[in-house]
Tab-separated table of C-alpha atoms in Angstrom:
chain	number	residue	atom	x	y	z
C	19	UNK	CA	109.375	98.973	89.957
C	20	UNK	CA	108.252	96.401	92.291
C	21	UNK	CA	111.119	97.232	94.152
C	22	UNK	CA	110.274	100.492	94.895
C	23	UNK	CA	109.798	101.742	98.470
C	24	UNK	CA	107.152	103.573	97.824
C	25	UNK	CA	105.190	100.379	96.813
C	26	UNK	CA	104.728	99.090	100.626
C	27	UNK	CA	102.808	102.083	101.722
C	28	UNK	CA	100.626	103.271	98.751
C	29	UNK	CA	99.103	99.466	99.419
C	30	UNK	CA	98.934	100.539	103.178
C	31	UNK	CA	97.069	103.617	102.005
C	32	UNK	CA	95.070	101.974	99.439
C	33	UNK	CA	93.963	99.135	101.436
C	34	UNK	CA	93.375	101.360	104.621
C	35	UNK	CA	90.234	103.170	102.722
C	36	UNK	CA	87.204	101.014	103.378
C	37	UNK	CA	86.154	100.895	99.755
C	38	UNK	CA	88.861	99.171	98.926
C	39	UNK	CA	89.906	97.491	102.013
C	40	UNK	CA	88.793	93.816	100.715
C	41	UNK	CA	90.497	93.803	97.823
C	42	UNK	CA	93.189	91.510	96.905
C	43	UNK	CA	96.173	92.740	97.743
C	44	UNK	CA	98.092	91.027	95.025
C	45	UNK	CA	95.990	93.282	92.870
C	46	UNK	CA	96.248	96.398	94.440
C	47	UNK	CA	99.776	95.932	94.389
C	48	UNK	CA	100.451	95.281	90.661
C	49	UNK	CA	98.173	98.241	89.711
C	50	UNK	CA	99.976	100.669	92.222
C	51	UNK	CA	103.781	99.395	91.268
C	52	UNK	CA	102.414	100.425	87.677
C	53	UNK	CA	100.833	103.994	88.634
C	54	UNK	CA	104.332	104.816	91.125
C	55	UNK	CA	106.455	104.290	87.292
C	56	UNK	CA	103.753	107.026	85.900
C	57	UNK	CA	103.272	109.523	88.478
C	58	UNK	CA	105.371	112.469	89.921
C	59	UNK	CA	103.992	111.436	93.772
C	60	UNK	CA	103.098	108.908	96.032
C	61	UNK	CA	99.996	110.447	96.592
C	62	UNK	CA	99.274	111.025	92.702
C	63	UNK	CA	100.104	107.443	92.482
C	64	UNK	CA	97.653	106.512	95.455
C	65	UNK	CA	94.613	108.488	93.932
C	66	UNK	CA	95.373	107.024	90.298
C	67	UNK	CA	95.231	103.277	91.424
C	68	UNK	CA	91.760	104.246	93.956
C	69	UNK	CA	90.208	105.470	90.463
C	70	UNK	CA	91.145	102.302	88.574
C	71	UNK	CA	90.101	100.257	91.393
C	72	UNK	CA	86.591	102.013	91.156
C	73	UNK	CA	86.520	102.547	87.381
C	74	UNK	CA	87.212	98.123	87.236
C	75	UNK	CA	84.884	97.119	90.728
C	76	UNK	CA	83.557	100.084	92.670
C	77	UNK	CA	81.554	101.147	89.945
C	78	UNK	CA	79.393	98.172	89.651
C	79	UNK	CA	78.554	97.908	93.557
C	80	UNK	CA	75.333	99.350	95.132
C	81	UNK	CA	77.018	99.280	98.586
C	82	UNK	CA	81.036	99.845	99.006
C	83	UNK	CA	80.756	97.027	102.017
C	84	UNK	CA	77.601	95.165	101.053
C	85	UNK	CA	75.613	93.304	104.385
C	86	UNK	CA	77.017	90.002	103.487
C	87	UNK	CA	75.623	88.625	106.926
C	88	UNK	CA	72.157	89.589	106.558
C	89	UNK	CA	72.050	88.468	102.938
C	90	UNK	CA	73.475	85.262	104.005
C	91	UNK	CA	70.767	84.420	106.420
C	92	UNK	CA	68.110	85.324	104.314
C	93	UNK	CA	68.920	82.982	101.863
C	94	UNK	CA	69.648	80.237	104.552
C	95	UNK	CA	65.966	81.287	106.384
C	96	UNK	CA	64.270	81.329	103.046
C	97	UNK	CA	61.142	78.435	103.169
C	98	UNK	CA	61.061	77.056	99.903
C	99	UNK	CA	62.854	77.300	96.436
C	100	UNK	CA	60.011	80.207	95.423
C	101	UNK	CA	61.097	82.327	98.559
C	102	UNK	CA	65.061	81.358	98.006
C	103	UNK	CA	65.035	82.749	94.472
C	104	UNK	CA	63.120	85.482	95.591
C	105	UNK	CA	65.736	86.456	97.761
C	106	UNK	CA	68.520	85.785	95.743
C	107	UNK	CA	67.074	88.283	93.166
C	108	UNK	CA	66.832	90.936	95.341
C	109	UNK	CA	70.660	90.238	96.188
C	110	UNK	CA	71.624	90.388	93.106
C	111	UNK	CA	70.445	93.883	92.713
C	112	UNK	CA	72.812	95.191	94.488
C	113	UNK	CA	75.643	94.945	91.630
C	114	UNK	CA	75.227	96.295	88.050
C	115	UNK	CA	76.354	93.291	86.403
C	116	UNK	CA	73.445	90.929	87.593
C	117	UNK	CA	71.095	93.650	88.182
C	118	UNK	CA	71.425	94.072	84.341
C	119	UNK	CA	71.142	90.164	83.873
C	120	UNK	CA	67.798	89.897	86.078
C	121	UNK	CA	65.254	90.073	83.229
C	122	UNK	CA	66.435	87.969	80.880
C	123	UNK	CA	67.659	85.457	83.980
C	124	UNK	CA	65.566	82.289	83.181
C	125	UNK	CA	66.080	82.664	79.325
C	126	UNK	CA	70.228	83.138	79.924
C	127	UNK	CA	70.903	80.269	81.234
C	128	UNK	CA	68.781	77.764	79.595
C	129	UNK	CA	69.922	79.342	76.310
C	130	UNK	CA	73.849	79.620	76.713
C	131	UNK	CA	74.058	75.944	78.271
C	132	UNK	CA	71.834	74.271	75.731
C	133	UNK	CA	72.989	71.035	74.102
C	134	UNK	CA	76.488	71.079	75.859
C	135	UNK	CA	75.575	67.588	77.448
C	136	UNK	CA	76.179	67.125	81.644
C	137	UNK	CA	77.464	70.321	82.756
C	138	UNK	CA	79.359	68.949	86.279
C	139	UNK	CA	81.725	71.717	87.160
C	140	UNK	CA	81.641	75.730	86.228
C	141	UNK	CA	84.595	78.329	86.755
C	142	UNK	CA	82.994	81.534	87.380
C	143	UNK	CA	85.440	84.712	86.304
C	144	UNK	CA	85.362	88.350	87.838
C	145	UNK	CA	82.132	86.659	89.019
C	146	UNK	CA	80.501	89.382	91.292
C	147	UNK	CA	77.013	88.073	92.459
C	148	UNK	CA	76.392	86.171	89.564
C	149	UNK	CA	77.163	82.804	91.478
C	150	UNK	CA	73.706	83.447	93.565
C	151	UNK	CA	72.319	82.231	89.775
C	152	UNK	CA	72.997	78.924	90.843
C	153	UNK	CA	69.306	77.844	90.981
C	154	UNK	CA	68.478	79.519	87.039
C	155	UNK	CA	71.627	77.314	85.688
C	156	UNK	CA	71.051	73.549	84.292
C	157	UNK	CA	74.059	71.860	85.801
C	158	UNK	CA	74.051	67.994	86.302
C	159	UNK	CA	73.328	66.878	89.828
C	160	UNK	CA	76.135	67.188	92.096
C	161	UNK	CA	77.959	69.774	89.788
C	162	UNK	CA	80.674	71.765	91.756
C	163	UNK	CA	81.646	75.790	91.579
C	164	UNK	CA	84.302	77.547	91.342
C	165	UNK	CA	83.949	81.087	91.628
C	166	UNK	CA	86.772	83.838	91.774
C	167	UNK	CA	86.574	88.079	91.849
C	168	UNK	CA	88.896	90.695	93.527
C	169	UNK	CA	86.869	91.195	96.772
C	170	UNK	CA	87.936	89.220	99.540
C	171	UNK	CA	84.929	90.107	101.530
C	172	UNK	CA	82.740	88.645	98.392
C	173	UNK	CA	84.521	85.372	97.801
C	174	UNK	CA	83.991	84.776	101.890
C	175	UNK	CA	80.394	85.211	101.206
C	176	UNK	CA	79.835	83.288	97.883
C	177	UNK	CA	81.667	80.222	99.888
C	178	UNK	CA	79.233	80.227	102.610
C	179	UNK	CA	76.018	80.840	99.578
C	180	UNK	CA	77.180	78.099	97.633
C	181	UNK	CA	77.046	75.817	101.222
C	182	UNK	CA	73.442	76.986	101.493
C	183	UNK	CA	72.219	76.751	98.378
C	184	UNK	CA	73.467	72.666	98.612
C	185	UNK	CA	76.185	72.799	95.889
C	186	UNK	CA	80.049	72.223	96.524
C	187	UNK	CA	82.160	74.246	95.418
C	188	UNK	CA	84.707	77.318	96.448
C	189	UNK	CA	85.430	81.123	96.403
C	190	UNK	CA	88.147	83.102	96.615
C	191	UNK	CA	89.872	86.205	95.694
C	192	UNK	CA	92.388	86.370	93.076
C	193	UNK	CA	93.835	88.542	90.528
C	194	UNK	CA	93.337	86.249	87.244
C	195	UNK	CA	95.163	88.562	85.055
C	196	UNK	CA	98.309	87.382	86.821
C	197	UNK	CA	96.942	84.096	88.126
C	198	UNK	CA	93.740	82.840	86.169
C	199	UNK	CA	92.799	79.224	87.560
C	200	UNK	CA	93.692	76.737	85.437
C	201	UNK	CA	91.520	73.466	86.976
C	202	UNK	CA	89.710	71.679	84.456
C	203	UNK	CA	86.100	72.738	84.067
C	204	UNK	CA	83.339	71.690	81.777
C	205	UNK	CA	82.103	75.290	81.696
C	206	UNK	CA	83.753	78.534	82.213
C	207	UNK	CA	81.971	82.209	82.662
C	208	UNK	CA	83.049	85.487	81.844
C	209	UNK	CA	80.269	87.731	81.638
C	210	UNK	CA	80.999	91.354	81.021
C	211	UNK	CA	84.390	91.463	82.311
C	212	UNK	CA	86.827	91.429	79.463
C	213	UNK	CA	86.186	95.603	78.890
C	214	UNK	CA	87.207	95.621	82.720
C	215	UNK	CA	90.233	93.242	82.290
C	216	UNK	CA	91.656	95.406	79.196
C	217	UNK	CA	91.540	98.451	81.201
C	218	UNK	CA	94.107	97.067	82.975
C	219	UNK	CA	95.799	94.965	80.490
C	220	UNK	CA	95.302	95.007	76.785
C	221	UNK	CA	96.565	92.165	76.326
C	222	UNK	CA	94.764	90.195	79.108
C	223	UNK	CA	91.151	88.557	77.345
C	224	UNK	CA	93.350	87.174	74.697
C	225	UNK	CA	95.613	85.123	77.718
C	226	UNK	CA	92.869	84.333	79.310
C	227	UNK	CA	90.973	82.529	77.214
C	228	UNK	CA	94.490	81.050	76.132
C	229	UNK	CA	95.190	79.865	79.595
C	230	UNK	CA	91.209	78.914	80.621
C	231	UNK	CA	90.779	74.786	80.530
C	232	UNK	CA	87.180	74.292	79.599
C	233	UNK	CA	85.505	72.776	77.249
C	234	UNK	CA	83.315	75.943	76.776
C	235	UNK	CA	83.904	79.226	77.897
C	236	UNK	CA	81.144	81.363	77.752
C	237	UNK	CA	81.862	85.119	77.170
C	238	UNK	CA	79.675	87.935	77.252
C	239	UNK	CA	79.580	91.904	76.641
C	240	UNK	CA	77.534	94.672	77.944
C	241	UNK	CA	75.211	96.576	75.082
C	242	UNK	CA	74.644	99.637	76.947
C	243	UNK	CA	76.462	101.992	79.470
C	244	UNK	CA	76.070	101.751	83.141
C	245	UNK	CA	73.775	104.151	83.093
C	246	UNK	CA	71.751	102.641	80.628
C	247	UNK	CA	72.457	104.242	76.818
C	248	UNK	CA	72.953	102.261	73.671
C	249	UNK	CA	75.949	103.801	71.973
C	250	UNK	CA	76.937	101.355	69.635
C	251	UNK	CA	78.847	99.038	71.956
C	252	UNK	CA	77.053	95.588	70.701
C	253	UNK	CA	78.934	96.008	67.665
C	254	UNK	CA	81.979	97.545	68.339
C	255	UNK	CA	82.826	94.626	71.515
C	256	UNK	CA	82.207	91.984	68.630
C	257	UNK	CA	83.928	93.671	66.177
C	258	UNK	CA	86.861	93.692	69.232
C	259	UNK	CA	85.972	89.878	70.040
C	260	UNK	CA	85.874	88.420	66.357
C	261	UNK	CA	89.728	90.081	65.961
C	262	UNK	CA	91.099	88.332	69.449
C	263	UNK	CA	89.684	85.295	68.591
C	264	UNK	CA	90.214	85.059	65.172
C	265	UNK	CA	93.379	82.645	65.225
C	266	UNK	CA	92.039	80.439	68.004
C	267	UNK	CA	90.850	76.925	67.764
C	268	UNK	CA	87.120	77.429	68.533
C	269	UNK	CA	83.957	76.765	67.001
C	270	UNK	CA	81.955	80.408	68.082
C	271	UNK	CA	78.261	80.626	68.805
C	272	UNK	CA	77.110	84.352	69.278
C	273	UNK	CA	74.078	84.600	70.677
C	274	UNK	CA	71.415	87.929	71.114
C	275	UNK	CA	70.143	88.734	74.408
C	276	UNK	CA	68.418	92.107	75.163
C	277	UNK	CA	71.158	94.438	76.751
C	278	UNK	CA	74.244	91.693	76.539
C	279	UNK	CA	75.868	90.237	74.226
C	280	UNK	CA	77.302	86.149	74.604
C	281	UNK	CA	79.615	84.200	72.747
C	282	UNK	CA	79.543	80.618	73.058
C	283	UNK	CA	83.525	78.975	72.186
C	284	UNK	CA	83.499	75.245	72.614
C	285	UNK	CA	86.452	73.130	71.697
């Protein structure tokens, strides 16, 4: 169905709508080839793949074209490390994911990168904002970062952040369903982004963590809804997460943190 006409201009159309205008076109693509093989239009197949596209990454931002600038330079401008994390909280607000994170920030970190000896390099997954956590992680000195979502925009951002908060490092935007980095790294994150992966794929946390090369990955779930209500999900994601893992070669840590839920796999 790649092959089909239609294909060429439902990414024109999809890409043309500034909500969705930064994301990466590889993705857009693969989830509009699928919605042209279910729908009777072009058009039905145009809406379907804008409400994925919201229901996987729109959802979680405050702002569909966040002020990337300004953010930038108030980090850059910020006096001291007090002011800079400051600063870096209040960006974080702006998308569910780390918003969510915020209060239980300094005990995350410390907690889910305890006794894993010199952490030098990180691959950050569907990463959103949660790169600007930089300063809250316990990485060795001169650790480098790799961090990789959908939004274009974002990953131009994150490369010129992780340049001003002093660490090396890139960004960019990729679909890691279809191409998941595979660089050696001594820690890998996935926070809260399997649900959204499946919704696209099934099949894709599984491959994943099959193709991730990292001596830990570190995997977490979210315990309530976006709009904040408990409805069992803390055990039905493990329940999900013991069965994909089940045959895999890793020694599992699971470890309780008020509204998410982590799971520590080290080799």
């Amino acid at each position: 169905m790649h092959d089909d006409p239609r294909l060429e201009e439902l990414v024109k159309q999809v890409r043309a709508s500034r909500k969705y205008s930064a994301i990466s076109e590889a993705l857009v693509r693969r989830i509009g080839a699928a919605e042209l093989c279910k729908r009777a239009t072009l058009q039905d197949a145009v809406k379907a793949t804008k409400k994925t596209l919201h229901q996987i990454a729109g959802l979680y931002l405050a702002n569909a074209h966040p002020p990337y600038d300004a953010w930038l330079r108030q980090i850059i401008q910020a006096p001291d490390d007090t002011a800079r994390r400051a600063v870096l909280r209040s960006i974080m607000n702006h998308h569910t994911s780390t918003r969510e994170r915020l209060p239980i920030l300094d005990a995350f970190y410390a907690r889910v990168l305890a006794d894993l000896g010199p952490v030098r390099s990180v691959l950050d997954l569907a990463c959103g904002l949660n790169p600007l956590s930089l300063p809250w992680m316990p990485l060795a000195a001169g650790a480098t970062y790799h961090a990789v979502d959908i939004y274009e925009d974002l990953a131009g951002f994150l490369r010129a952040a992780l340049a001003a908060l002093g660490v090396a490092g890139k960004a960019e935007a990729r679909d890691v369903i279809t191409d998941c980095p595979t660089d050696a790294a001594d820690v890998a994150l996935l926070l809260k982004a399997l649900p959204c992966l499946e919704q696209l794929d099934k099949a894709a946390g599984a491959a994943i963590l099959d193709t991730i090369n990292a001596r830990c990955i570190v995997v977490s779930f979210p315990t309530r809804t976006v709009g904040g209500r408990q409805v069992g999900m803390r055990e039905n994601y493990a329940a999900r997460f013991a069965a994909m893992i089940a045959d895999r070669p890793w020694r599992v840590e699971r470890i309780e943190f008020v509204g998410e839920l982590a799971f520590r796999l080290t080799r």
